Coordinates of C-alpha atoms and ligand atoms in Angstrom, one line a residue:
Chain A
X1 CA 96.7 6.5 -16.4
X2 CA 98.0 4.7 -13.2
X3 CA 96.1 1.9 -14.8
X4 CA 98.2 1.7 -17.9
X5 CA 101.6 2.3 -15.9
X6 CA 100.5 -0.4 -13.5
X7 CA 99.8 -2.9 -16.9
X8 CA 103.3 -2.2 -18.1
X9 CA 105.2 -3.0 -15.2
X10 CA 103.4 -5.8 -14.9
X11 CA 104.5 -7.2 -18.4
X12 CA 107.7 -6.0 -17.3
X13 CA 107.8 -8.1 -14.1
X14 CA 106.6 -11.4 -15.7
X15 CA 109.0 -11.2 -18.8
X16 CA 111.5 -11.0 -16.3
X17 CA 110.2 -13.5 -14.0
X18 CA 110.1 -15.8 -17.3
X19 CA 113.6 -15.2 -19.1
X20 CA 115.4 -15.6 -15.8
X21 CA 113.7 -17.7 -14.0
X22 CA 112.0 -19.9 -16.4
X23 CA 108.1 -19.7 -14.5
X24 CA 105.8 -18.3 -16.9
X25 CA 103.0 -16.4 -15.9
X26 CA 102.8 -14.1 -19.0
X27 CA 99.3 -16.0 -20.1
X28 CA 97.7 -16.3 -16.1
X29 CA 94.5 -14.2 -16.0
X30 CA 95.0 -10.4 -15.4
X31 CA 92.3 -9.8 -13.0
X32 CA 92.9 -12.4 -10.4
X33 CA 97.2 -11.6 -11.3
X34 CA 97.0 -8.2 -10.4
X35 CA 95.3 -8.6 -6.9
X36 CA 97.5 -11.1 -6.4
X37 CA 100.9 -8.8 -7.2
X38 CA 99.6 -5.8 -5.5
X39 CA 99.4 -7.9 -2.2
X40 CA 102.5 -9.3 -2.4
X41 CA 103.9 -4.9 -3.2
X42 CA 102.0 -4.8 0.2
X43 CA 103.9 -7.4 2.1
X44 CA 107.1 -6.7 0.6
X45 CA 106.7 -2.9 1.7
X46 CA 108.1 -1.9 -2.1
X47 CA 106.2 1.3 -3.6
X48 CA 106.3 0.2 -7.2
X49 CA 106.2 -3.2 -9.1
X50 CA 109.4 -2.1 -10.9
X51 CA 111.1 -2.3 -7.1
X52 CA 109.8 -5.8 -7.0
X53 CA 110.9 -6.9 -10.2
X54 CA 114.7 -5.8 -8.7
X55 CA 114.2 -7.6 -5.6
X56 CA 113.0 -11.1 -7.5
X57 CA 115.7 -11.1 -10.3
X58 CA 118.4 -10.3 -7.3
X59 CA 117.0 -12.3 -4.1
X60 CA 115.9 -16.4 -4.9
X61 CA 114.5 -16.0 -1.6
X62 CA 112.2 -13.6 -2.7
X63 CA 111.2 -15.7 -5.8
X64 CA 110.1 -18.5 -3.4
X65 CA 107.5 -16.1 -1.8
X66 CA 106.5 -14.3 -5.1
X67 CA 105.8 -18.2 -6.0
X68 CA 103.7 -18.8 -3.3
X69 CA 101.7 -15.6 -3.5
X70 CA 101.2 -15.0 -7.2
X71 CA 99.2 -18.7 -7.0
X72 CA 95.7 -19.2 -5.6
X73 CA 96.4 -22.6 -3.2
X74 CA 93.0 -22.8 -1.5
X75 CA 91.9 -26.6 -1.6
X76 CA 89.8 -28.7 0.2
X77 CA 88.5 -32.7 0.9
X78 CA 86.2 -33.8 -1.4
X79 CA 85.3 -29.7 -2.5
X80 CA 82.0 -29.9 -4.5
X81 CA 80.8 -33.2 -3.0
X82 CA 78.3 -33.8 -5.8
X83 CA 81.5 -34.0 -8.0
X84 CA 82.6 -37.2 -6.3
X85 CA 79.4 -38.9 -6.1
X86 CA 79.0 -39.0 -9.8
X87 CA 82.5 -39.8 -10.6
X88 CA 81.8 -43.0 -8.0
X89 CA 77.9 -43.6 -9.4
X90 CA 79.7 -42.7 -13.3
X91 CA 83.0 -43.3 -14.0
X92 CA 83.9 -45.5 -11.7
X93 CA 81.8 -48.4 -13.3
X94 CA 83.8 -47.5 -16.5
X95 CA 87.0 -48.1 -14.6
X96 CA 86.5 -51.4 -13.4
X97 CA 86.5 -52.3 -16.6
X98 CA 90.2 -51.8 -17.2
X99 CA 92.9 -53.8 -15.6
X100 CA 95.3 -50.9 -15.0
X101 CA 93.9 -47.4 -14.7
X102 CA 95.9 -44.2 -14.6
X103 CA 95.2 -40.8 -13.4
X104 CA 96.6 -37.3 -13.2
X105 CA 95.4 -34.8 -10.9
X106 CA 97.2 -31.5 -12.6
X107 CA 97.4 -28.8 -10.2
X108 CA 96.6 -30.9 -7.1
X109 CA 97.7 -28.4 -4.6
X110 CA 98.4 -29.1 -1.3
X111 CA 96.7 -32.8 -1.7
X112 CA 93.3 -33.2 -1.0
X113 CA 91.7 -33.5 -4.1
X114 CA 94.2 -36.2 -4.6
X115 CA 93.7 -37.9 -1.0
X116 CA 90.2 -38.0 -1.4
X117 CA 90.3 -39.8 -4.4
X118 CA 92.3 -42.0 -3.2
X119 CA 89.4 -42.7 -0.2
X120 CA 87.0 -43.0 -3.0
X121 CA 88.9 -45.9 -4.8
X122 CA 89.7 -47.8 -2.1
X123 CA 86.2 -47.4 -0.9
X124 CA 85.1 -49.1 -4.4
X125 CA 87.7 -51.9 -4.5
X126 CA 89.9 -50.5 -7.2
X127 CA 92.7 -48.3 -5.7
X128 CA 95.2 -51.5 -6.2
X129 CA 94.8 -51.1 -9.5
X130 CA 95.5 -47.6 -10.1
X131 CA 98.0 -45.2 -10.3
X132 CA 97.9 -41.8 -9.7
X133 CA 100.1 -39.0 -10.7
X134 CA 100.0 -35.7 -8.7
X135 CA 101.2 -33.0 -10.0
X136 CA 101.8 -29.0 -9.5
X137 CA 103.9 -26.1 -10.5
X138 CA 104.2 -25.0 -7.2
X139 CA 106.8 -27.1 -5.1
X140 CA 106.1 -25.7 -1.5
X141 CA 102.5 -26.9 -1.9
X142 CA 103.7 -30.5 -3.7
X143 CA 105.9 -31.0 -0.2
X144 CA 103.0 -30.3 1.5
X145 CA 100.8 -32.8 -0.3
X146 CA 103.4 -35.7 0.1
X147 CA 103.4 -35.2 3.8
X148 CA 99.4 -35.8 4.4
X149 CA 99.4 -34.0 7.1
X150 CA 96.0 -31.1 7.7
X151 CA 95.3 -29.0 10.5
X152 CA 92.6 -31.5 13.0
X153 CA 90.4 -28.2 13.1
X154 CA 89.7 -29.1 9.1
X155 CA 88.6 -32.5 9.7
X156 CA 84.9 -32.0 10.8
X157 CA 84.2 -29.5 7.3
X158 CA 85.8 -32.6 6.1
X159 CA 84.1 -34.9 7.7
X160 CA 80.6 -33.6 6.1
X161 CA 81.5 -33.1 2.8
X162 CA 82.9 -36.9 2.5
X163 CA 79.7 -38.3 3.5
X164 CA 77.7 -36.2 1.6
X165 CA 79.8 -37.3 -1.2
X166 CA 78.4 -40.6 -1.1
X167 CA 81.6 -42.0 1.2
X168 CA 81.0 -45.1 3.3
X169 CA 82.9 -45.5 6.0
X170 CA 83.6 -43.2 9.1
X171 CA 85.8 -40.8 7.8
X172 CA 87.8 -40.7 11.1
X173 CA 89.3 -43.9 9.8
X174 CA 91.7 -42.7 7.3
X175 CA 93.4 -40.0 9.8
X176 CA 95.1 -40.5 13.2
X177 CA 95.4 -37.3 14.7
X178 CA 98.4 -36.2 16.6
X179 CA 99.5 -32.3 18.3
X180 CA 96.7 -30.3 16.2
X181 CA 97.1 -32.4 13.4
X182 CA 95.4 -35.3 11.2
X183 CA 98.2 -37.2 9.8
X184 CA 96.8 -39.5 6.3
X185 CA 96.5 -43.3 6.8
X186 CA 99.3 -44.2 5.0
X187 CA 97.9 -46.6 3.0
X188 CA 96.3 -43.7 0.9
X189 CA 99.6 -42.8 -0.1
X190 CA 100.7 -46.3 -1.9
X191 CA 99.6 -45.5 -5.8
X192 CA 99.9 -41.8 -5.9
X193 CA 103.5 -40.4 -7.2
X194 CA 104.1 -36.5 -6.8
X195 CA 106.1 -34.1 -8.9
X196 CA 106.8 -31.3 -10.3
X197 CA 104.6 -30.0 -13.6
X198 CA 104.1 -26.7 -14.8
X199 CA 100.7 -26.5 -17.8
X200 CA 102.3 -23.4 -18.8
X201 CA 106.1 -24.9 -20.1
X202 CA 105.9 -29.0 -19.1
X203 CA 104.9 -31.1 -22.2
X204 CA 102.7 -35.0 -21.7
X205 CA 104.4 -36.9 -19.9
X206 CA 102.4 -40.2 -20.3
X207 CA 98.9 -41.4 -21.3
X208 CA 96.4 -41.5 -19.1
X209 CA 92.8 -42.9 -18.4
X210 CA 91.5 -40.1 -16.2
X211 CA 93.1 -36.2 -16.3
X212 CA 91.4 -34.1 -13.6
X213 CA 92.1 -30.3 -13.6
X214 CA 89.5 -29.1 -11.2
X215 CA 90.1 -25.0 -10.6
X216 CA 93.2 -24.6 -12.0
X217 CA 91.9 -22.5 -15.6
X218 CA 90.5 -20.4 -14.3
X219 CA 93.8 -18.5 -13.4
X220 CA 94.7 -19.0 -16.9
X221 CA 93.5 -16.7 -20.2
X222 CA 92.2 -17.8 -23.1
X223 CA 95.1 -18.7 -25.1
X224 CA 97.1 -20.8 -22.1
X225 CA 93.8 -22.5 -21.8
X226 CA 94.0 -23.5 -25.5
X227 CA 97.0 -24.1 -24.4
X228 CA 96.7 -26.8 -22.0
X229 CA 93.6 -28.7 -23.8
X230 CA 96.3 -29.5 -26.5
X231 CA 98.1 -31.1 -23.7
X232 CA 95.1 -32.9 -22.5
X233 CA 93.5 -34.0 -25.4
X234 CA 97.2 -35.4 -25.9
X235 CA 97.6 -37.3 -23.3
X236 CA 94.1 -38.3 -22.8
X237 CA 93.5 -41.9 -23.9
X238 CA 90.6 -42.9 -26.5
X239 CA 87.7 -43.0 -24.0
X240 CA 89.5 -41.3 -21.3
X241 CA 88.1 -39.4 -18.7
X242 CA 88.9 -35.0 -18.0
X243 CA 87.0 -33.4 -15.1
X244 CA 87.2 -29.9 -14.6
X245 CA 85.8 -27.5 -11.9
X246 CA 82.5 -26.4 -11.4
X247 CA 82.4 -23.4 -13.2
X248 CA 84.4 -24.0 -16.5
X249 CA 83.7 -25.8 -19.0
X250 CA 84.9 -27.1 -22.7
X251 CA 83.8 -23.7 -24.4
X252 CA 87.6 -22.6 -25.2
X253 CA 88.9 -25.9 -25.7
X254 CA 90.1 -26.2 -29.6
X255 CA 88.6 -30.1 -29.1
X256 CA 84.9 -29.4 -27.5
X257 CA 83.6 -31.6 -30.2
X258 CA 85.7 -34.3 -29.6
X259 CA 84.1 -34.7 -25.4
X260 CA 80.9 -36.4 -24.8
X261 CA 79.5 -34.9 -21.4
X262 CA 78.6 -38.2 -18.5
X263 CA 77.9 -36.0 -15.8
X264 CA 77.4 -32.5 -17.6
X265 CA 76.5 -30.5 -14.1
X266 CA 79.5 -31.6 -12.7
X267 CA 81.5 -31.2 -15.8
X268 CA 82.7 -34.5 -16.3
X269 CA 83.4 -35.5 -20.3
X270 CA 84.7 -38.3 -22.1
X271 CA 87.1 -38.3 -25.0
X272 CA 85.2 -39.9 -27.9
X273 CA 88.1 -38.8 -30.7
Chain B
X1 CA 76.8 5.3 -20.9
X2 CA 76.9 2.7 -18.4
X3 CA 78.6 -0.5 -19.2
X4 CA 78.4 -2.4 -16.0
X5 CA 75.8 -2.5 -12.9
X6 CA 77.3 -4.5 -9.8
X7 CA 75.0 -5.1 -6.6
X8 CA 75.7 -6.6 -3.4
X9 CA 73.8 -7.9 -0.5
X10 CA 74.0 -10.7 2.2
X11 CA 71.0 -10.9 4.9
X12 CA 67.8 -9.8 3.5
X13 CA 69.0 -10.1 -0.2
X14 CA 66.8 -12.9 -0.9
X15 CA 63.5 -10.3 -0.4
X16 CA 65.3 -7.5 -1.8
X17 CA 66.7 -9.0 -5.3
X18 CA 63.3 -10.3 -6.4
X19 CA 61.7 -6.6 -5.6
X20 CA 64.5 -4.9 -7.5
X21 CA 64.2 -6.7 -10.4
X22 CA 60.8 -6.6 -10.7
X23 CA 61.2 -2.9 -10.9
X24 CA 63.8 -3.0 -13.6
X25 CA 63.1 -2.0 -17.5
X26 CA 62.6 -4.9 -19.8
X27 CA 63.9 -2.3 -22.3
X28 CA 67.2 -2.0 -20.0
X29 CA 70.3 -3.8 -21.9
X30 CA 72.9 -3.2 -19.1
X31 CA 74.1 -6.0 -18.4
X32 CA 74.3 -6.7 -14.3
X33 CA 76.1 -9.0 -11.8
X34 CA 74.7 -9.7 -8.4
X35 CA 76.6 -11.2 -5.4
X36 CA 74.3 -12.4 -2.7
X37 CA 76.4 -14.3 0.1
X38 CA 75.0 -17.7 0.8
X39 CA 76.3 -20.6 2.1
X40 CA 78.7 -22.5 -0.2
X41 CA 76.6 -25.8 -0.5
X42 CA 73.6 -23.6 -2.2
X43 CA 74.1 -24.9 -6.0
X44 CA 72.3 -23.1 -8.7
X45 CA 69.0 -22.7 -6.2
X46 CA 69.7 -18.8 -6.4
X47 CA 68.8 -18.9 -10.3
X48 CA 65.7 -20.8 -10.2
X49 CA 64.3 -18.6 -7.2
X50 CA 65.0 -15.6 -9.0
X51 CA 64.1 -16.4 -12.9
X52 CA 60.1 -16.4 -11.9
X53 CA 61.0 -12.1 -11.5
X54 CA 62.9 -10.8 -14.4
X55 CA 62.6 -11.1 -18.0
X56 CA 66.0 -10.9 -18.8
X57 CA 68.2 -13.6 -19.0
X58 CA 69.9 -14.9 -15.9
X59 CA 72.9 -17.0 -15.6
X60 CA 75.7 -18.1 -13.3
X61 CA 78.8 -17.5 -14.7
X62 CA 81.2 -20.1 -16.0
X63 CA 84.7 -19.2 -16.1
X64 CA 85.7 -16.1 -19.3
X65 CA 82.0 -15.8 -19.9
X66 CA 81.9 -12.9 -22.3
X67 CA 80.1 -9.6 -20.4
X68 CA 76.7 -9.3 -22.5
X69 CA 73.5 -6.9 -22.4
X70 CA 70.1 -7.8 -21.2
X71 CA 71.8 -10.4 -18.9
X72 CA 72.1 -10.6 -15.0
X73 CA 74.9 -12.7 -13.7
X74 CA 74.7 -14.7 -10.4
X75 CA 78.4 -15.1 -8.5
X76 CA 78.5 -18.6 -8.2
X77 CA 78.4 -19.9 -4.4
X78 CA 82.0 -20.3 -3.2
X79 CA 84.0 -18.7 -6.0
X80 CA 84.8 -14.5 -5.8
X81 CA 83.4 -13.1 -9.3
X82 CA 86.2 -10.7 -11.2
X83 CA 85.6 -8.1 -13.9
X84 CA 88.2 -8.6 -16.7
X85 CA 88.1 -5.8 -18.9
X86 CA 84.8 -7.3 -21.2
X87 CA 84.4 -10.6 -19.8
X88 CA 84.3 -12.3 -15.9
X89 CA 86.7 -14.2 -14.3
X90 CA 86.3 -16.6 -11.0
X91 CA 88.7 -17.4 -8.2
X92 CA 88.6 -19.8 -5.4
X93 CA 91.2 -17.6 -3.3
X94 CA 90.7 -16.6 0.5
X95 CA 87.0 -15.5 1.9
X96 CA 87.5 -11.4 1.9
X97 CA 85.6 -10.5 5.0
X98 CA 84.5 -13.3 5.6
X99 CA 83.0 -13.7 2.4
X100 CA 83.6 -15.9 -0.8
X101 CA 81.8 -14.3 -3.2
X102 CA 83.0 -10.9 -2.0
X103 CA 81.3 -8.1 -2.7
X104 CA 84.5 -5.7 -2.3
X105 CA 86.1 -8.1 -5.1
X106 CA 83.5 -7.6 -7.7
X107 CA 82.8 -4.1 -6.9
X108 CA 86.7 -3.6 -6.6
X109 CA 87.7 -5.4 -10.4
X110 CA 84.0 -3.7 -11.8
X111 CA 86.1 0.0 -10.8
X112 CA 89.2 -0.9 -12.5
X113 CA 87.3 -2.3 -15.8
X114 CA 85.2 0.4 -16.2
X115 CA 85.3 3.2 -13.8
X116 CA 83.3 6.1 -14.7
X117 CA 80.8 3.5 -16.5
X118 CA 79.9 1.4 -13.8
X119 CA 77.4 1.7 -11.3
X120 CA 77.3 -0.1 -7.9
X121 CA 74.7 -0.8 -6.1
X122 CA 74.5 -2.0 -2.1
X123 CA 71.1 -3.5 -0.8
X124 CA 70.5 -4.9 2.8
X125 CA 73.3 -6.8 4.4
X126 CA 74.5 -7.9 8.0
X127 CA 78.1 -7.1 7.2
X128 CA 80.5 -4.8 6.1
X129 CA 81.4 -6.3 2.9
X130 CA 80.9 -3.6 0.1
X131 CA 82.3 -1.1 1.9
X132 CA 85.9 -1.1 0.7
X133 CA 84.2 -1.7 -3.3
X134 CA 81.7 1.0 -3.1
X135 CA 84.8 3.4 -2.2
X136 CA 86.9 2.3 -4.7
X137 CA 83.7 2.5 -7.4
X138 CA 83.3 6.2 -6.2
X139 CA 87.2 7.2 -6.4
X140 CA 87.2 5.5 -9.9
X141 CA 84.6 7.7 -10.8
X142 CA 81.5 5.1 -10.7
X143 CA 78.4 5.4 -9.6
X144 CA 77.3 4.9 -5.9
X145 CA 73.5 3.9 -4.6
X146 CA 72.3 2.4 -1.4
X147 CA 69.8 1.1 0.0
X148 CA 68.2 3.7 2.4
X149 CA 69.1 1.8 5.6
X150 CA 66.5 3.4 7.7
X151 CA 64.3 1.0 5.5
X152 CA 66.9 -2.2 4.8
X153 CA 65.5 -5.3 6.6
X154 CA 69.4 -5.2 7.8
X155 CA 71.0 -1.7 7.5
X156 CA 74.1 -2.8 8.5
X157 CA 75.8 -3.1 5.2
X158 CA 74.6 0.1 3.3
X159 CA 75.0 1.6 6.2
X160 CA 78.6 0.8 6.2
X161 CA 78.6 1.9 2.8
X162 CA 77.5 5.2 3.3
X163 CA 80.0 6.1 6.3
X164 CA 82.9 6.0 4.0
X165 CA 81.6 7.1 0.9
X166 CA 79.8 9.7 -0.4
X167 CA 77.2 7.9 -1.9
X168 CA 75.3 9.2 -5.4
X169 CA 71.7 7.9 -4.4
X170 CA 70.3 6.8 -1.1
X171 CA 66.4 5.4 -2.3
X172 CA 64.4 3.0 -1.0
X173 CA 64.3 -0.7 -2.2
X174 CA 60.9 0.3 -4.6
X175 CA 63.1 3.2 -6.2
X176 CA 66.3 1.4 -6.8
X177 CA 64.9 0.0 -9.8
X178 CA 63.5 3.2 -11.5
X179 CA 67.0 4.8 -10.4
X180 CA 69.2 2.3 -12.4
X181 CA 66.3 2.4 -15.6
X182 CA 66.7 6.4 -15.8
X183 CA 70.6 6.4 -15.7
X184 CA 71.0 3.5 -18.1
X185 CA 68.1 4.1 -20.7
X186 CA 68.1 8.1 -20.4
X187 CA 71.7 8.6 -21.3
X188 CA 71.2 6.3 -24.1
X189 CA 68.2 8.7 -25.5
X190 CA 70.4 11.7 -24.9
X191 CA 73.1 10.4 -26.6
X192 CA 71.1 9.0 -29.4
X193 CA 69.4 12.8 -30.2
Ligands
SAM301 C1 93.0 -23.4 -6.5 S1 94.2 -24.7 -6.6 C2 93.2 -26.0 -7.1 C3 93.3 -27.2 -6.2 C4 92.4 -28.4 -6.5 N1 92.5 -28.9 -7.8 C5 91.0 -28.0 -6.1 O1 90.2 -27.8 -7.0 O2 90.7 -27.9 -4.9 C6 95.1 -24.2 -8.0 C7 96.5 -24.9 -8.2 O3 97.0 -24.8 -9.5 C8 98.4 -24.7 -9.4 N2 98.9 -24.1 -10.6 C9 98.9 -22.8 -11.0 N3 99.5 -22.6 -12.2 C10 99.9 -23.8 -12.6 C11 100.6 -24.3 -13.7 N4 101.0 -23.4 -14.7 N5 100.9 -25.6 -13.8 C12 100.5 -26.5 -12.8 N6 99.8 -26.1 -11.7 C13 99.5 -24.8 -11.6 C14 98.6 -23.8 -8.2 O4 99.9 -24.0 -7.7 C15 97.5 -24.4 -7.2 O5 98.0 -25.3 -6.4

């Protein structure tokens, strides 16, 4: 029955976390949540969740680190390079044909996605003429996004996947490296604003041409994905763009009927209604 | 009854899976997921090397794909595959061991679903991934075969396996099958009667 226990003071912790602190993580998948929780018991050397739910509601500092555990950060340049090579060879024709575009990367992580769309726009001649909003819950990882700087060792992984996602220059051109590190060309930077959005509590905030949430639901359950489709299909324009990850897909979306897929493999839809 | 069959492999796998399913019941309902570690850039090329040798439906999982009988599931390259109670879940967290899918994740969140009712099975492998799952299968009361290392193209993994647990079944790869149809359609019939 340590199971059961274990379920309870789990509730327990995230009610708190929520009342108090305002993060909610009631709705996040339990599978992936409870990993996540029992690691961070671990490194705060507490026997019992009930211990850790003392030690978050009386220590911020110790927030700040349950924060940064309890989410999965991992990120990369250009991850699933197929992706990007049919958003250049699909959507981006449909782009040119606005005069202002507007995107939102929710959940962008430490940057990457973001950056590497960025590459891709300016690769295609249209980057001037978008804006991009980059946005997380997590604010260590937003700080880190901002600052465009990635460990050099990353850059040859890097390096691959851009090229095989259709990329046309040498990718060494939009990093100077410096001590370790490959510091952005700043010029990526120009369109892209970052801040602060949670899925779970943050309502639209604008309307946009293009909404990518690429492995960001699958931390969520069913309901906060329902959830967050509302929000979506809100601020979604008429013909607009949503790309998820690989491996989800419209199925608990209230509004499945209202996407057409343009790239199905790569989960790529566009908002008919 | 069982309600869940997990298997793991890495180096070999890709003789070993076709093999094993060949040798499974077309009557067997139990449903079954499969990580076989393979490099992240490998798309859905697992599936349609595999279909050709089972008539039961195969599929990769999509994110909350709902856990259903007389289906195999394929961990998708690059994402860890969870059990969540009656459905999967995926994660792009850290490589465990090296390895993303992990087999100590699946085999790990397969124990806490269904303990008693699960069985796990560990096929050829290079590494030691498994290990820490098949233990925590056992303790929960699951299930535990190997793959007789002695005749694994790579013993390394069931080997592993078997130091730290005290497994239920060690067979080789042509009785695996057989093994998994007797425990999954037998306590059916005895049930049934
Ligand atoms: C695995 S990363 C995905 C990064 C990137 N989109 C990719 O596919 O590589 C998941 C991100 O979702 C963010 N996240 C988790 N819960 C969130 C929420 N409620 N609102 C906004 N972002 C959230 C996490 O902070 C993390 O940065």
């Amino acid at each position: 029955m340590k199971n059961d226990l274990e379920e309870i003071e789990i509730q327990l912790l995230l009610e708190g976390i929520y009342q108090y602190y305002g993060f909610d993580f009631r709705n996040y998948a339990r599978s992936s949540l409870h990993r996540r929780i029992r690691k961070i018991l671990a490194d705060e050397n507490l026997p019992y969740i009930s211990d850790l739910q003392a030690r978050i509601l009386h220590d911020p500092a110790c927030l700040q680190r349950f924060l940064l555990g309890i989410t999965v950060n991992v990120t990369s340049m250009f991850r699933d390079p197929s992706f990007f090579l049919a958003f250049r060879q699909r959507v981006v024709p449909l782009l040119r044909t606005y005069p202002y575009v507007r995107i939102w990367h929710a959940g962008c992580s430490q940057g990457q996605e973001v950056y590497s769309m960025a590459i891709l726009l300016q690769e295609e001649g249209i980057y001037d003429r978008c804006r991009i909003y980059a946005t997380d819950a997590n604010e260590t990882v937003l700080k880190q996004a901002e600052n465009a700087i990635y460990p050099l060792e990353l850059m040859q992984q890097y390096t691959q996947l851009y090229l095989q996602a259709g990329g046309k220059q040498s990718f060494s051109e939009y990093y100077t490296a410096a001590y370790g590190n490959a510091i952005l060309r700043h010029s990526l930077k120009q369109n892209i604003i970052f801040s602060q959005h949670n899925l779970a509590t943050d309502r639209s905030f604008n309307e946009f041409h293009v909404i990518l949430c690429r492995n960001v639901l699958i931390y969520f359950n069913a309901d906060l994905q329902k959830h967050v489709h509302y929000l979506f299909h809100e601020s979604l324009c008429m013909l607009g763009i949503l790309a998820l990850g690989r491996q989800e897909s419209l199925r608990l979306s209230p509004f499945q009927s209202h996407y057409e897929p343009i790239a199905n493999r790569e989960k790529i839809y566009r908002r008919l209604h | 009854m069982p309600q869940l069959i997990v298997i793991g492999t890495s180096l070999g796998g890709l003789t070993a899976l076709p093999v094993l399913l060949q040798t499974l019941s077309p009557a067997l309902s139990t449903p079954i997921a499969i990580v076989q570690h393979r490099h992240r850039d490998s798309r859905s090329g697992l599936l349609d090397f595999l279909q050709p040798y089972t008539t039961l439906s195969l599929r990769e999982v999509e994110d909350k794909d709902p856990i259903q009988p007389r289906t195999i599931y394929l961990a998708p390259a690059d994402y860890h595959l969870l059990v969540e109670s009656h459905q999967f879940a995926l994660s792009i967290d850290e490589p465990v061991s090296f390895a993303r899918p992990s087999i100590d994740v699946l085999f790990e969140t397969a124990a806490e679903s269904f303990g008693k009712e699960a069985i796990g099975v560990i096929l050829t492998g290079a590494n030691q991934d498994g290990a820490q799952g098949a233990a925590t299968l056992k303790a929960q009361g699951g299930t535990v075969i190997i793959q007789d290392p002695t005749t694994a193209e790579s013993p390394i993994m069931p080997a592993a396996v078997q130091a730290n647990t005290s497994v239920d079944w060690v067979l080789p790869l042509t009785q695996i099958g057989s093994c998994l149809n007797h425990l999954c359609l037998a306590t059916r019939k005895s049930r049934s009667s």
